[in-house]
XYZ file of C-alpha atoms in Angstrom:
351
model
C -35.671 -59.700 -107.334
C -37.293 -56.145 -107.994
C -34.964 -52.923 -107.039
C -36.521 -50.654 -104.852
C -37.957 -47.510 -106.296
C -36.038 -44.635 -105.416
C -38.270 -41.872 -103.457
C -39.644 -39.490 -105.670
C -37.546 -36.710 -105.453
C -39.769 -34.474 -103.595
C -39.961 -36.703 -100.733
C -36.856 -35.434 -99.282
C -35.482 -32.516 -99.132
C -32.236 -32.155 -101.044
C -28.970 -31.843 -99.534
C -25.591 -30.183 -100.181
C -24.093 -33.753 -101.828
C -27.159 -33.279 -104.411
C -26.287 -30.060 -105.091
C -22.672 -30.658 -105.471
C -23.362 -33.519 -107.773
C -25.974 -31.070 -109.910
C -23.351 -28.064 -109.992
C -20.185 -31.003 -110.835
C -18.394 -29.605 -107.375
C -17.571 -30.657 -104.612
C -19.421 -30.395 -101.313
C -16.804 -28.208 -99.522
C -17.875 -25.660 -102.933
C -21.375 -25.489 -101.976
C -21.190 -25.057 -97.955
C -18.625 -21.841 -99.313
C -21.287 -20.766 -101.698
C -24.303 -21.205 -99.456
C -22.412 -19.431 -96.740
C -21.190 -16.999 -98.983
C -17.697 -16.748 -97.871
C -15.224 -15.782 -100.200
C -12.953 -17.956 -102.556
C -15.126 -18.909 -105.238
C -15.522 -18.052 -108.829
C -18.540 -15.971 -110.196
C -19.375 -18.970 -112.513
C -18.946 -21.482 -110.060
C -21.395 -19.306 -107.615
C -23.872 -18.942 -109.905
C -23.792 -22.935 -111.713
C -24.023 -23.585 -107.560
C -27.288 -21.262 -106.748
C -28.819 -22.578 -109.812
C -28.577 -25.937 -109.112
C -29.825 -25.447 -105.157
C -33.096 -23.550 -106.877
C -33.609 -26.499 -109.053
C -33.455 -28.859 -106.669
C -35.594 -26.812 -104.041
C -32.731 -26.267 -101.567
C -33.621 -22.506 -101.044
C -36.964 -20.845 -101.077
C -37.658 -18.043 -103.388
C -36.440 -14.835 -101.010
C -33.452 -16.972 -99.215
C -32.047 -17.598 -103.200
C -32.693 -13.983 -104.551
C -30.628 -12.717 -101.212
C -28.152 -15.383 -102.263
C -27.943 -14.266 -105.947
C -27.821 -11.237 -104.508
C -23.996 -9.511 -104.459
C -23.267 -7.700 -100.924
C -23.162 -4.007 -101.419
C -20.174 -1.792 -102.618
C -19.091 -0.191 -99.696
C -18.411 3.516 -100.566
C -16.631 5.805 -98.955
C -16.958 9.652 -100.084
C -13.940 11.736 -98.441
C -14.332 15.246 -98.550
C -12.796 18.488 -96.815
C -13.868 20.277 -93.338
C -14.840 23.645 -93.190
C -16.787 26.103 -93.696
C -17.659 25.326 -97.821
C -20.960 25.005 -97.523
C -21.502 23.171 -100.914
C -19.260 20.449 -99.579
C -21.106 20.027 -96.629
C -24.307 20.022 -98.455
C -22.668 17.347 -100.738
C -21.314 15.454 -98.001
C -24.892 15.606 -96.367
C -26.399 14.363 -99.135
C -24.513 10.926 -99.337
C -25.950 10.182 -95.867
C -29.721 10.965 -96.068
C -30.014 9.923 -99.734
C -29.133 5.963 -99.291
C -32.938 5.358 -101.056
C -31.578 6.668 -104.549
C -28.718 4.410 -104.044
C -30.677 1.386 -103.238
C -31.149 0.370 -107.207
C -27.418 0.100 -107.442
C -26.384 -1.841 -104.399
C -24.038 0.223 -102.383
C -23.758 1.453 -99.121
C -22.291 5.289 -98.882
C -20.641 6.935 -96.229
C -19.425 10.509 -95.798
C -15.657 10.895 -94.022
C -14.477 14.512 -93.448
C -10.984 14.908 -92.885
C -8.547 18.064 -92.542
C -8.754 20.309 -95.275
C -5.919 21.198 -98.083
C -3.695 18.764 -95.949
C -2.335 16.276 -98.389
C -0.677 13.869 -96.092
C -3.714 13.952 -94.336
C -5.518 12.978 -97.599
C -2.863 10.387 -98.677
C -3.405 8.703 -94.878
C -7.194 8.540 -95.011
C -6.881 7.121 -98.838
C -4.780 4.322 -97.411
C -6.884 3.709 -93.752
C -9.917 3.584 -95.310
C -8.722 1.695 -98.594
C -8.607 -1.464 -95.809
C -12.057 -1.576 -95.037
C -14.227 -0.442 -98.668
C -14.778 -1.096 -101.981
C -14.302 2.541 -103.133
C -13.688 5.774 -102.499
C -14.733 9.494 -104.085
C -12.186 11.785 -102.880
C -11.764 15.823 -103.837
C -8.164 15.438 -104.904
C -5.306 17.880 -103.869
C -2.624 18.141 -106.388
C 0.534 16.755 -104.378
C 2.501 13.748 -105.108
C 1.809 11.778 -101.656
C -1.534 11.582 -102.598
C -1.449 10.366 -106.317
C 0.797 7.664 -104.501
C -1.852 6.457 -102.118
C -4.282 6.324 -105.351
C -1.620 4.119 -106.837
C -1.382 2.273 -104.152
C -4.781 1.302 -104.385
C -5.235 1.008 -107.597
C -3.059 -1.857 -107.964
C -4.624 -3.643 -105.474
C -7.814 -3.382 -107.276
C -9.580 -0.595 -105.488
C -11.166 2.065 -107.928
C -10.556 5.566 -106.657
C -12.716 8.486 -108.394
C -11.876 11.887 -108.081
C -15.003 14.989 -107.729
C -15.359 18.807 -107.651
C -11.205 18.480 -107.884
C -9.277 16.505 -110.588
C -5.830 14.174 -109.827
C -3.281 14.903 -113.022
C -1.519 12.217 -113.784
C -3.272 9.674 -111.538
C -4.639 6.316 -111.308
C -8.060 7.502 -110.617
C -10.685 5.410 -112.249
C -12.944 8.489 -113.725
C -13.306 12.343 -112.287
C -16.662 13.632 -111.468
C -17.101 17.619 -112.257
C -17.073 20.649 -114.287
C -15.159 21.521 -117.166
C -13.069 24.089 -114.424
C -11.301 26.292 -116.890
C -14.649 27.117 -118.697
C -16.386 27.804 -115.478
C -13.328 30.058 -115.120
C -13.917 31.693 -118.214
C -17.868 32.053 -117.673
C -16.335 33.851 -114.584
C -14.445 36.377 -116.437
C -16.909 36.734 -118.937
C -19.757 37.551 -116.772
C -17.649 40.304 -114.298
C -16.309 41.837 -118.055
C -20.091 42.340 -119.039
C -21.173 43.363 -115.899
C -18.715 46.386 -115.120
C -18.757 47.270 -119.114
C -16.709 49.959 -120.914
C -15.216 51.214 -117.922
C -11.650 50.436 -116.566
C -11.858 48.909 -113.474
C -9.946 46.753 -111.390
C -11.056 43.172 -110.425
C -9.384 40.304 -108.441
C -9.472 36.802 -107.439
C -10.031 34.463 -104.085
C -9.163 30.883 -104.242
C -9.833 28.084 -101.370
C -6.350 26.970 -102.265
C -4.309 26.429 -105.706
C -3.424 23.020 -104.443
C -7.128 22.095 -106.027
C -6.364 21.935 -109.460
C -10.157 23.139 -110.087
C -9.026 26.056 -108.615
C -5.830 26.538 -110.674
C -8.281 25.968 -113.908
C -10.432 28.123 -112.753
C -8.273 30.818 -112.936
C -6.526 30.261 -115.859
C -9.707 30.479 -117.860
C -10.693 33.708 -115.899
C -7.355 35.231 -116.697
C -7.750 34.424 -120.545
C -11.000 35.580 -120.942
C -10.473 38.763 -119.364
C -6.783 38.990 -121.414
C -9.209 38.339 -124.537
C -11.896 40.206 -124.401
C -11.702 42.730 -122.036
C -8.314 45.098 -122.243
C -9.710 47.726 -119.430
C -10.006 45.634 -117.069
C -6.581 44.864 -114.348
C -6.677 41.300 -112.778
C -4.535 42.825 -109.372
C -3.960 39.273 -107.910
C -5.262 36.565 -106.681
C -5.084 35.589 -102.868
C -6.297 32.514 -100.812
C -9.073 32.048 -98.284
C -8.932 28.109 -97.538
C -12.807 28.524 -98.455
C -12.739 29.805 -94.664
C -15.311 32.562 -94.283
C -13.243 34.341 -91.369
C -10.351 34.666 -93.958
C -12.273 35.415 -97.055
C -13.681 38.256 -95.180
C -10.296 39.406 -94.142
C -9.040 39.234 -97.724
C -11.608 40.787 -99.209
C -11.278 43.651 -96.596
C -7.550 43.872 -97.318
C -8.441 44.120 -100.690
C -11.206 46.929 -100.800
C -8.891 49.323 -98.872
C -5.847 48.578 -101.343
C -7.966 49.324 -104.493
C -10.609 52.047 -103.869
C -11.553 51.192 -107.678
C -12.114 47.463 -107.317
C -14.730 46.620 -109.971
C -15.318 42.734 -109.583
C -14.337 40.058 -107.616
C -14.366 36.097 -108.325
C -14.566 33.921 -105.587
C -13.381 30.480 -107.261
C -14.134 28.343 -104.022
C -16.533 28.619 -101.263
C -17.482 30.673 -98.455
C -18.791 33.487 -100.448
C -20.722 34.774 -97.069
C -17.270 36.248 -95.929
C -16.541 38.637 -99.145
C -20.126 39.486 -99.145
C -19.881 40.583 -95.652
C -16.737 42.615 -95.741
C -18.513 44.270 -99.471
C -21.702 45.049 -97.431
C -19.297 46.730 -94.292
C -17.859 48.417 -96.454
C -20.731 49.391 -98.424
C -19.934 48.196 -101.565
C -22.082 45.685 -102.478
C -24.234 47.318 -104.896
C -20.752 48.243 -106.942
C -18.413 45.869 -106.882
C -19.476 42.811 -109.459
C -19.033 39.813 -106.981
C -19.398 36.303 -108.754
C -19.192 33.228 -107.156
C -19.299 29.163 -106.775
C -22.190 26.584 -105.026
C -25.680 27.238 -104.586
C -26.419 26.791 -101.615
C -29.001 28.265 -98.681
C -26.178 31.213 -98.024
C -25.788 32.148 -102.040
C -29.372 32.130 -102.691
C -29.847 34.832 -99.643
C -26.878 36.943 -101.451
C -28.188 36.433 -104.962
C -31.806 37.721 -103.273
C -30.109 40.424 -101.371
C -28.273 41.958 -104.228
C -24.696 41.297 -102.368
C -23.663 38.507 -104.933
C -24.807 39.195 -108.723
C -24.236 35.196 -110.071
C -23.073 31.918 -108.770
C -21.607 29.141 -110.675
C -22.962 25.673 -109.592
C -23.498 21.813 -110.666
C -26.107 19.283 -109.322
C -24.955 17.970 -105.823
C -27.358 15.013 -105.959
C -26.528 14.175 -110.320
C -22.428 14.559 -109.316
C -22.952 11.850 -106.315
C -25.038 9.939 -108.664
C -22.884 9.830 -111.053
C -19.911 8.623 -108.734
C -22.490 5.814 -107.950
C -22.828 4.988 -110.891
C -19.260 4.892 -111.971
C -18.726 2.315 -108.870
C -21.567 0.175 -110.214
C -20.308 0.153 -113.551
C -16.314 -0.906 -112.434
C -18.123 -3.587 -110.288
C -20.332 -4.664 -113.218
C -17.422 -5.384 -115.912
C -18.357 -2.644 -117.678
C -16.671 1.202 -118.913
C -16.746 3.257 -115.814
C -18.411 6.076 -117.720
C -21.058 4.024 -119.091
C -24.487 5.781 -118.665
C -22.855 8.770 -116.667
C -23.687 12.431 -117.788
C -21.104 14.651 -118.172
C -21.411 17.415 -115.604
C -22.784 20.131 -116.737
C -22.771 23.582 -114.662
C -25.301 26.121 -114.211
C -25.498 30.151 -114.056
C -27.850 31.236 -111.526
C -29.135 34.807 -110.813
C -31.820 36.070 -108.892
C -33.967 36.338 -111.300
C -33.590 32.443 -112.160
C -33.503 30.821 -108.790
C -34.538 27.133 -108.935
C-alpha cells in the first residue's frame, strides 16, 4: 500500500502549529508574538517572524509592521513662562514628528510649573508610568535627582537639556558648555564698554538651574581676568518672567546711574530691553543676552540688545532623539550625537 502524498506545501495556508514547529516553540509563543503582546525574548520574536515569512503566514507589509518595534514614547518636560526659547523648543517637539519618523518615536511636549522642584520630581514620577523616556530641564534640588533615580532603576532613561542634574542618574545631558557661554558673556560686555570703568550686572531665571550658576561663574572669571575696571554689582533673579526682569532691570538703572553692561543669563530679554529703552539707555548700556528667538532678533535689529548667545533648538531635540534611539538600540547613548555647540549672533550676522 502507497502513502498518500502530502499536499504540496502551498496548498494550504500555514498555521500557527507550523510555525511553532519551524521557530522550535510552542504555539502559545507564536499567538504572543503574532499578537505582539509582551513576554517574549528579542531572539525568540525574531526566530518566530522569520519562520511565519518563510512559511507565508504574513504578507510582505503585515511582517515589516510586525518586525517593526512600537515607538519610544517620549516625553519632553519643560518650564512655563514667558522664556520664549523654551516655548519655541517645546513647540518644536510637536510640529516636527516628520524628522522623528526615521527613529521611531513618538514626542510629546508637557509644561509644568516653573523652578518648582517638587513639582518637577512629581511629573518625573506621573509620567515615568506611562513612557519610555523623558528630556527634562533639570533643577538642582535633591527631590528631583531622587525621582531620576527612581526611574533609572526601573529601567527608564532620563536625559537632562538646556540645564544639567550633578550627581544624577541621568542617561546623557543635552546643551552648552554653560560656564564658557558665561565667559563669552563677560568677554563680549568687557570689549564692548572698553577702557573705561564701568559698572555691569547680572539677571538670572533662577540659580536653582545649574546652567545658570555656570553661567555666572564663567562671567565672573572672565571679567576678574581680564577686565580690572569693570565692578560686577550683583546679580538678581527674574524667573525668566518679563514683568520681573523689567522691574529688576529698572531697580537697577536707578541704583547705578553708571551701569555699563548687563547679562541676562536666562530668558525674557524683552523685559530689560524695555525698562533700558524707558529709560533711555539702550544705546549705552552693553546688554547681552540668551535664545534667538522672534523677540531677540527685533532687539538685535533695533539696537536695544548688542548679542545673544544661542544653540540649535531643532539639533538639541535631535540630539535627545537620538540619545533615546541609541539606549533603545543597545548601543552608547552618545553614539552619533554632536556635541552642542553655541552660537554668537549680532545684527549684522542674523541667520
Amino acid at each position: 500500500m502507497r502513502d498518500n502524498p502530502s499536499p504540496p506545501s502551498d496548498a494550504r495556508r500555514a498555521r500557527v502549529v507550523d510555525i511553532a514547529r519551524a521557530a522550535q516553540v510552542s504555539t502559545a509563543t507564536v499567538d504572543r508574538v503574532l499578537n505582539r503582546r509582551p513576554g517574549v525574548r528579542d531572539a525568540t520574536v525574531q526566530r518566530v517572524l522569520k519562520a511565519a515569512g518563510e512559511l507565508d503566514y504574513l504578507p510582505g507589509p503585515e511582517l515589516y509592521a510586525a518586525l517593526t518595534p512600537p515607538p519610544l514614547r517620549l516625553v519632553f518636560l519643560l518650564p512655563a513662562g514667558t522664556n520664549r526659547f523654551i516655548r519655541m523648543l517645546g513647540d518644536m517637539v510637536g510640529y516636527s514628528q516628520e524628522h522623528w519618523a526615521p527613529f521611531n518615536v513618538q514626542c510629546r511636549t508637557v509644561f509644568i510649573e516653573s523652578f518648582n522642584p517638587h513639582e518637577l520630581a512629581d511629573a518625573l514620577r506621573r509620567h515615568g508610568q506611562r513612557c519610555d523616556g523623558i528630556a527634562m530641564m533639570a533643577l538642582e534640588h535633591p527631590a528631583v535627582r531622587e525621582a531620576v533615580a527612581a526611574l533609572a532603576a526601573r529601567g527608564l532613561p532620563v536625559v537632562t537639556l538646556i540645564s544639567d542634574l550633578s550627581n544624577s542618574e541621568r542617561a546623557a545631558f543635552v546643551g552648552l558648555d554653560n560656564r564658557a557661554a558665561g565667559r563669552t558673556a563677560g568677554y563680549l560686555i568687557g570689549r564692548f564698554i572698553g577702557a573705561r570703568a564701568a559698572k555691569v550686572a547680572l539677571i538670572a531665571g533662577s540659580l536653582s538651574y545649574k546652567a545658570h550658576e555656570e553661567r555666572e561663574a564663567g562671567f565672573l572669571h572672565v571679567i576678574d581676568e581680564m577686565f580690572p575696571r569693570l565692578e560686577v554689582v550683583g546679580l538678581r533673579e527674574g524667573q525668566d518672567d518679563a514683568g520681573k526682569n523689567y522691574r529688576q532691570t529698572r531697580a537697577l538703572l536707578e541704583q547705578y546711574p553708571d551701569m555699563g553692561g548687563i547679562y541676562n543669563i536666562g530668558g525674557a530679554s524683552d523685559g530689560v530691553a524695555r525698562a533700558l529703552k524707558e529709560a533711555g539707555r539702550e544705546q549705552k548700556v552693553v546688554f547681552i543676552g540668551h535664545g534667538l528667538t522672534p523677540d531677540t532678533r527685533t532687539l538685535l535689529i533695533d539696537g536695544s540688545m548688542d548679542a545673544v548667545i544661542t544653540q540649535s533648538p531643532h539639533t538639541t531635540l535631535m540630539s535627545c532623539v537620538r540619545i533615546f534611539a541609541n539606549l533603545r538600540d543597545g548601543r552608547e547613548a552618545l553614539s552619533g550625537v554632536e556635541t552642542t555647540r553655541s552660537q554668537v549672533i549680532f545684527r549684522e550676522n542674523l541667520p
